[in-house]
mmCIF file of C-alpha atoms in Angstrom:
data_model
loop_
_atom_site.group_PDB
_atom_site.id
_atom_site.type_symbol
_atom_site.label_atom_id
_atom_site.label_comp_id
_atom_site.label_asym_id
_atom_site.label_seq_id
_atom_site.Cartn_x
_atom_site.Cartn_y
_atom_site.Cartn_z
ATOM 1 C CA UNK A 65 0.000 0.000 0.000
ATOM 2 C CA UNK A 66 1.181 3.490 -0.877
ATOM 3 C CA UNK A 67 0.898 6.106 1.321
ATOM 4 C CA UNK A 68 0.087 9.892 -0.815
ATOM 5 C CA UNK A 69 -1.564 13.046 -0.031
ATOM 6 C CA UNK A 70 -0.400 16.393 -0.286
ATOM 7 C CA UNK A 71 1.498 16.476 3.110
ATOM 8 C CA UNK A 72 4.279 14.087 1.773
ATOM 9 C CA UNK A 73 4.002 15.474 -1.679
ATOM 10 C CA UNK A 74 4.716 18.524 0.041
ATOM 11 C CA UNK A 75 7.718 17.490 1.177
ATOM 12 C CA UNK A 76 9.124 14.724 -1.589
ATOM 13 C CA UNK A 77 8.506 12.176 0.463
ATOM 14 C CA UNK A 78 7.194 8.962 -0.910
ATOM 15 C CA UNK A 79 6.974 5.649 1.796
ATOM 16 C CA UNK A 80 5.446 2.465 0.975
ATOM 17 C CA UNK A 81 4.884 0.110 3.870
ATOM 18 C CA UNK A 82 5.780 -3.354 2.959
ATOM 19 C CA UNK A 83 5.468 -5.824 5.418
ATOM 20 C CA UNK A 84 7.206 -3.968 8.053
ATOM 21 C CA UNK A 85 9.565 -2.339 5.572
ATOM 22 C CA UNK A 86 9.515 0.950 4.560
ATOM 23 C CA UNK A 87 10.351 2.168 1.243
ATOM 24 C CA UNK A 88 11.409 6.062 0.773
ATOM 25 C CA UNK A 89 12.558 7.752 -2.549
ATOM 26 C CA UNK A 90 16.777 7.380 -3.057
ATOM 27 C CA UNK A 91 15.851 11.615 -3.397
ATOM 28 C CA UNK A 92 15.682 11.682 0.257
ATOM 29 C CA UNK A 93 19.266 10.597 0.369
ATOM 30 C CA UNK A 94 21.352 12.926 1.960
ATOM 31 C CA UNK A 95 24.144 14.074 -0.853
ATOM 32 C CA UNK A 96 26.772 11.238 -1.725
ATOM 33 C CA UNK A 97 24.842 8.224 0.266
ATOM 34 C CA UNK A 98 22.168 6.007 -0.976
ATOM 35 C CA UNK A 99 19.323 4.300 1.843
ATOM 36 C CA UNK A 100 20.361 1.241 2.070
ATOM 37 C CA UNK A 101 18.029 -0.232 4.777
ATOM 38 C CA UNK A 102 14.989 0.939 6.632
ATOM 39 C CA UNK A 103 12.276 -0.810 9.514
ATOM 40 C CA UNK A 104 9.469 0.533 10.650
ATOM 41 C CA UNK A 105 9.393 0.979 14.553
ATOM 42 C CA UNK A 106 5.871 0.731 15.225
ATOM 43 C CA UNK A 107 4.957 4.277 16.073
ATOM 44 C CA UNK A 108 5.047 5.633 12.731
ATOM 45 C CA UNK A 109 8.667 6.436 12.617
ATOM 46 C CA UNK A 110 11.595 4.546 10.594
ATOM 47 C CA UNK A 111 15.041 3.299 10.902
ATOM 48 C CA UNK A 112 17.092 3.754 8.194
ATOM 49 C CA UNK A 113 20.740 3.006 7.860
ATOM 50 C CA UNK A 114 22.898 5.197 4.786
ATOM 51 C CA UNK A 115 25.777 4.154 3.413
ATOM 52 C CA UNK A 116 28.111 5.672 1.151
ATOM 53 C CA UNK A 117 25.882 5.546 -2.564
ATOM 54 C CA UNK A 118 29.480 3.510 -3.993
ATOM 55 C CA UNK A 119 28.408 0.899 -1.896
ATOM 56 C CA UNK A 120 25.722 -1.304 -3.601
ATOM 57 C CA UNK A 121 24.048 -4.097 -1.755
ATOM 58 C CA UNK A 122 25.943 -6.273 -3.346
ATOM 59 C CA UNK A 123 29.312 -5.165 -2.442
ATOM 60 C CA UNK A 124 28.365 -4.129 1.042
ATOM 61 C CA UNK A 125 27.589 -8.335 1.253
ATOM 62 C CA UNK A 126 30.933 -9.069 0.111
ATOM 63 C CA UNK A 127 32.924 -6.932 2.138
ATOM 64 C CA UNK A 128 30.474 -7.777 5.532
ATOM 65 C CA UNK A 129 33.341 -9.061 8.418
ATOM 66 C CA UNK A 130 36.288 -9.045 6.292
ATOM 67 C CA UNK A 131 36.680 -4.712 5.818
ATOM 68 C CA UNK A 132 36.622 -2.027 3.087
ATOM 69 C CA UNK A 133 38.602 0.397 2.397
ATOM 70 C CA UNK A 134 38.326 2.735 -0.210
ATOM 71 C CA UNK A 135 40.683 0.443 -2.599
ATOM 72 C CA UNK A 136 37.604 -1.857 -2.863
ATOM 73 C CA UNK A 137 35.482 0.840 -4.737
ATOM 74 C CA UNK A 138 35.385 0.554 -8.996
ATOM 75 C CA UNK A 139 37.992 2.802 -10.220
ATOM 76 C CA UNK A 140 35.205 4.360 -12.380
ATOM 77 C CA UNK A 141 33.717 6.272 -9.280
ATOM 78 C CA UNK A 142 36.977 8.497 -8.807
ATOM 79 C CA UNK A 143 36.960 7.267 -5.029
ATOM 80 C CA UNK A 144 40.362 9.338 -5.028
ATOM 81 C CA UNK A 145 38.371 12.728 -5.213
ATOM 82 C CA UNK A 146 35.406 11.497 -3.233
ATOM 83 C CA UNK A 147 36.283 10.080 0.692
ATOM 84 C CA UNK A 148 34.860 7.276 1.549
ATOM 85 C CA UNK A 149 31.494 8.861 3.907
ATOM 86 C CA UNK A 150 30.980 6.905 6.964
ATOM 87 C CA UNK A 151 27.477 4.910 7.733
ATOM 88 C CA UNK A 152 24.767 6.615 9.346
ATOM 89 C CA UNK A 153 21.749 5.912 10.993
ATOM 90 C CA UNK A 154 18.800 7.795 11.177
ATOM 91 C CA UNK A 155 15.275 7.823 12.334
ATOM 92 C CA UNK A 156 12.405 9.395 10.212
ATOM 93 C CA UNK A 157 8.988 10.338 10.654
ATOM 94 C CA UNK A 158 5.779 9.455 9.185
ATOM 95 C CA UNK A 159 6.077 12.740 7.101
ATOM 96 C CA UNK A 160 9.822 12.835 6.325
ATOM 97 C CA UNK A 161 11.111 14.922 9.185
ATOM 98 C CA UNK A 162 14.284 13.956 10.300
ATOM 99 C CA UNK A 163 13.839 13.184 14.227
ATOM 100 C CA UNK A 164 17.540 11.782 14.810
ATOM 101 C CA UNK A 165 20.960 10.847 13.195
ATOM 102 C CA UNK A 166 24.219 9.649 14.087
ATOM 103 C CA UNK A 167 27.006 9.504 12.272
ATOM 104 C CA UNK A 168 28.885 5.284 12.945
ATOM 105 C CA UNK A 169 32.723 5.728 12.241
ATOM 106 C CA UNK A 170 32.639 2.962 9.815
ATOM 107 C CA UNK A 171 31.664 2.382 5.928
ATOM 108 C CA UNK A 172 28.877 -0.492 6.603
ATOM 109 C CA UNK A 173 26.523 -0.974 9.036
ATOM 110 C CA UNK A 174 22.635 -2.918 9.332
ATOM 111 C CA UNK A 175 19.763 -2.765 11.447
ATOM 112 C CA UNK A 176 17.142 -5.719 12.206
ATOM 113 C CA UNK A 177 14.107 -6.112 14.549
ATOM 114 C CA UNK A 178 15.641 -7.803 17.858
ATOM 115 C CA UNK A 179 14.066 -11.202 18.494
ATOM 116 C CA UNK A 180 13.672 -10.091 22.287
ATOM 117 C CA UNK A 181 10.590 -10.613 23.943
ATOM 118 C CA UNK A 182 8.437 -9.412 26.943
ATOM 119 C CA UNK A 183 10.210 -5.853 26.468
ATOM 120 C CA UNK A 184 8.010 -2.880 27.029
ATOM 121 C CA UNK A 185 9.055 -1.123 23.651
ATOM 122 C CA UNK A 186 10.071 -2.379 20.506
ATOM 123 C CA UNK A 187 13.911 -3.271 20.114
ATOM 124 C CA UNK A 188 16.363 -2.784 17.195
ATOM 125 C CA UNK A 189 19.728 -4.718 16.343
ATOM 126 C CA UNK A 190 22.411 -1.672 15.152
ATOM 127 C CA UNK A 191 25.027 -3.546 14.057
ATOM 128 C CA UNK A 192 28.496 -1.790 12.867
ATOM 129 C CA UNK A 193 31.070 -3.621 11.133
ATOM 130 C CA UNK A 194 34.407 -2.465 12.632
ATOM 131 C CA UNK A 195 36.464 -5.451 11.049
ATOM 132 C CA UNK A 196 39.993 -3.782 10.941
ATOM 133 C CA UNK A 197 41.782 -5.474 7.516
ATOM 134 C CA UNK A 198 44.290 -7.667 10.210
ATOM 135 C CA UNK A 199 43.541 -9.290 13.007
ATOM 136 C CA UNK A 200 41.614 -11.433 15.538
ATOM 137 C CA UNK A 201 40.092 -8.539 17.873
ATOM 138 C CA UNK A 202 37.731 -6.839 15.481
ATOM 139 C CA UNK A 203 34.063 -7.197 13.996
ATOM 140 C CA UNK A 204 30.774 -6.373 13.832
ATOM 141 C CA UNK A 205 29.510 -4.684 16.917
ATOM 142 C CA UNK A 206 26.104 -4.779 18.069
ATOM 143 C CA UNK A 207 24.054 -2.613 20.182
ATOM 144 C CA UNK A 208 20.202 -2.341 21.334
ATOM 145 C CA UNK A 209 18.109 0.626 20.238
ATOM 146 C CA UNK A 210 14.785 1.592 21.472
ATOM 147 C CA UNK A 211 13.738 4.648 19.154
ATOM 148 C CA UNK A 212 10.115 4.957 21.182
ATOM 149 C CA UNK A 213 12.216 5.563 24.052
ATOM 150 C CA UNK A 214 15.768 7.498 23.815
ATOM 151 C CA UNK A 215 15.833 7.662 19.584
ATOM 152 C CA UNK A 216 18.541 6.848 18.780
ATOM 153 C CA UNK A 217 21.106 6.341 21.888
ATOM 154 C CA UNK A 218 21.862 2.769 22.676
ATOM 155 C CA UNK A 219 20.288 1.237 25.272
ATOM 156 C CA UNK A 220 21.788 1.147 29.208
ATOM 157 C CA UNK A 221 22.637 -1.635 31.243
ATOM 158 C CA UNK A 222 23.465 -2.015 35.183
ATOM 159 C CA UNK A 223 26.795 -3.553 35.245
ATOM 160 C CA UNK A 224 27.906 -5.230 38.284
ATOM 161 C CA UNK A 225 28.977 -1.877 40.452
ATOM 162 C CA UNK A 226 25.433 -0.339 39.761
ATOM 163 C CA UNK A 227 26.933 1.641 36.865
ATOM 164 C CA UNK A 228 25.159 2.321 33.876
ATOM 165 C CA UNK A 229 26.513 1.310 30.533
ATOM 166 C CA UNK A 230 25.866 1.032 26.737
ATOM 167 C CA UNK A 231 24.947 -2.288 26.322
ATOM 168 C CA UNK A 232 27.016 -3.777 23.253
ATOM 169 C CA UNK A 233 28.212 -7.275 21.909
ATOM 170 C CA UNK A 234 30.761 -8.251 19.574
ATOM 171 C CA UNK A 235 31.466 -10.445 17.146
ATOM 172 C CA UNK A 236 35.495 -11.167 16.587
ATOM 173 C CA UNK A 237 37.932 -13.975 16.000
ATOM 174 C CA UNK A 238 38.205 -14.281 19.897
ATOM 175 C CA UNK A 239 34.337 -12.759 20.694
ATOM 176 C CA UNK A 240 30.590 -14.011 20.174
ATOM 177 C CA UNK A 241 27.096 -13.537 21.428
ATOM 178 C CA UNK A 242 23.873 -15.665 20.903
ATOM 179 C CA UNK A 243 20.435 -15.369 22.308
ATOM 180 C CA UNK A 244 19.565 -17.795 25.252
ATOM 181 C CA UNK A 245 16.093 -18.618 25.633
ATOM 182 C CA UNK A 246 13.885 -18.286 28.603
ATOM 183 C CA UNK A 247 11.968 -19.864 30.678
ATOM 184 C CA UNK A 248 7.812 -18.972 31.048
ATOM 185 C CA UNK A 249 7.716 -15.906 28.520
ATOM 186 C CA UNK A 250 10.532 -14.006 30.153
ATOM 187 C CA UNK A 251 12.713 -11.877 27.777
ATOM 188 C CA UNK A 252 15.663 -13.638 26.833
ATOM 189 C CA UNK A 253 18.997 -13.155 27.605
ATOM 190 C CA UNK A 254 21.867 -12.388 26.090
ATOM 191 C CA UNK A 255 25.180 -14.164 26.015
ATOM 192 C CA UNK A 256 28.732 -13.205 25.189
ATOM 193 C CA UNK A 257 32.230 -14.952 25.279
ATOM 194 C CA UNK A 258 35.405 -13.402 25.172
ATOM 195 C CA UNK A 259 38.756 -14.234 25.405
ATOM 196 C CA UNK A 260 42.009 -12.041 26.037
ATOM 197 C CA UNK A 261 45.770 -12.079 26.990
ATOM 198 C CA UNK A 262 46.128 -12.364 30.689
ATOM 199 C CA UNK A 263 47.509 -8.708 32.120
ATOM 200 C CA UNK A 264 50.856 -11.311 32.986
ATOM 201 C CA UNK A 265 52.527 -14.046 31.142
ATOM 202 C CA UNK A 266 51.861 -15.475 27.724
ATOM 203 C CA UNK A 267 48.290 -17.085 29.363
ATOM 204 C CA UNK A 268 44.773 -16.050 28.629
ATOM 205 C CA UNK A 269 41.632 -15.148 29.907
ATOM 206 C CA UNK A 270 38.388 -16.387 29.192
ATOM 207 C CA UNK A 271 35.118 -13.758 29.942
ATOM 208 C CA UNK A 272 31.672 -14.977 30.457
ATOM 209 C CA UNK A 273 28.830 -12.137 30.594
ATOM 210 C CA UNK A 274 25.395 -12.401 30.248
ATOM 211 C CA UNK A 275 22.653 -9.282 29.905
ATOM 212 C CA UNK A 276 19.282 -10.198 32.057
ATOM 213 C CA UNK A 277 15.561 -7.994 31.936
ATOM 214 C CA UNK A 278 15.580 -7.569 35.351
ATOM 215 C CA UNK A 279 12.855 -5.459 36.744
ATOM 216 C CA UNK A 280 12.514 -3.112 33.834
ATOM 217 C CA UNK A 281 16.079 -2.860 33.386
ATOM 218 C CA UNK A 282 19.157 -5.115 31.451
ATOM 219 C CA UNK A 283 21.843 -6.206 33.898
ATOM 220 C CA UNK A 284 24.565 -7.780 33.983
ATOM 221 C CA UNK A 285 26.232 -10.678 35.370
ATOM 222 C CA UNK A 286 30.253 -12.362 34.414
ATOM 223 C CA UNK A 287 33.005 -14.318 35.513
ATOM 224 C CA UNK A 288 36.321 -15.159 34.197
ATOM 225 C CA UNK A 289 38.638 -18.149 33.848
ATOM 226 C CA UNK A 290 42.007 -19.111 32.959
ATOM 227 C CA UNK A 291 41.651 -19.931 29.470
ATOM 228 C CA UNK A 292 41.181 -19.541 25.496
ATOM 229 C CA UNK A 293 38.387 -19.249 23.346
ATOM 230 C CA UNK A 294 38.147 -18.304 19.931
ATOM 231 C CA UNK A 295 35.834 -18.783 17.090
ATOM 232 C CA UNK A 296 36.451 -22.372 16.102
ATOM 233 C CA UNK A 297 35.166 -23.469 19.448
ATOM 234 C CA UNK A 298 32.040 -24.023 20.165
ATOM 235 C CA UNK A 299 29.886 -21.354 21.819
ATOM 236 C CA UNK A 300 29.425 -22.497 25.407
ATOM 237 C CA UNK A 301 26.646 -23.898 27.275
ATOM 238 C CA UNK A 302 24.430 -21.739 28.941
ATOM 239 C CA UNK A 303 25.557 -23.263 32.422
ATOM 240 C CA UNK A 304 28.882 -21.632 32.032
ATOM 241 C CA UNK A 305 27.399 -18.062 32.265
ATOM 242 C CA UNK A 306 26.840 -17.019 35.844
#
């Protein structure tokens, strides 16, 4: 179905609503990037992520977790005389009005509805790929948004000294997350694993957290061991997250 009238003809702004994805005009592109994903959030507002027009879909999934530089671009775009312009995210109203953007630091970036349930708002995967061209301690980096609530700033978590944090998971040679189910509709949780050199000796150490819904809030919970874990192990069980 597509949305007209003279309020969004007004303003050159064309949205179809597709099954939960929204569809604006490449003319409401800022200058230089093309929209290369947008979600509706559920109150009439959209996500949309822009990346750098050079980028087509097809090379952003080629270059996903491995890194682009401008080198990757087709000669025939003069990349020399045009810097590479860093991802953005942005959230939109029902009538084209720009409500929110960030700038992300790096060329490619997607968002998707987070499978979390029981949460009082809806909830948005921002994902960032920060995959460095060498290197095991780089990748995608995740974090929650809740645009009904705080836009576009990522949501907070109570880490073990009461402090709050952004809450964000990574995805690296030596790093993962997954989703652990739940018990009797609870929201899920979420896992991570990471493993680092010990601060002495040529050891390492192996970080279990895990992010709870905890009485309208996300907290957090983690221990560590003596011990390596990279990405050709297995994730671990859910018993050895505290």
């Amino acid at each position: 179905m597509q949305m007209t009238g003279a309020g969004l003809g007004a303003l050159g702004f064309t949205l179809l609503w597709v099954s939960g994805l929204a569809v604006a005009s490449q003319e409401d592109a800022p200058h230089g990037y093309r929209i290369a994903q947008e979600l509706l959030v559920g109150d009439g507002t959209v996500l949309e992520v822009l990346e750098d027009r050079r980028i087509t879909a097809q090379l952003h999934a080629q270059s996903w977790g491995s890194g682009l530089d401008e080198e990757t671009f087709d000669e025939s775009t003069d990349s020399e005389h045009q810097p590479q312009l860093e991802a953005r995210v942005r959230l939109v109203s029902e009538v084209g009005e720009v409500l929110a953007e960030q700038s992300l630091g790096y060329p490619l970036a997607k968002v998707e509805k987070a499978p979390l349930s029981g949460l009082p708002y809806p909830a948005f995967f921002l994902t960032v790929d920060q995959t460095a061209p060498m290197g095991s301690y780089s990748g995608p980096a995740t974090q929650i948004l809740a645009p009904t609530q705080s836009r576009l700033e990522p949501v907070l978590y109570r880490d073990e000294n009461g402090e709050q944090r952004p809450l964000a998971m990574a995805q690296t040679g030596k790093a993962a997350w997954q989703i652990l189910p739940s018990a009797s509709g609870a929201t899920e949780s979420i896992a991570q694993v990471s493993s680092a050199p010990a601060s002495e000796g040529d050891d390492f150490v192996t970080t279990y957290r895990i992010y709870r819904w905890v009485d309208g809030q996300w907290t957090a919970a983690s221990r560590q061991q003596p011990g390596y874990w990279d990405m050709e192990s297995e994730f671990p069980e859910p018993s050895a997250f505290p």
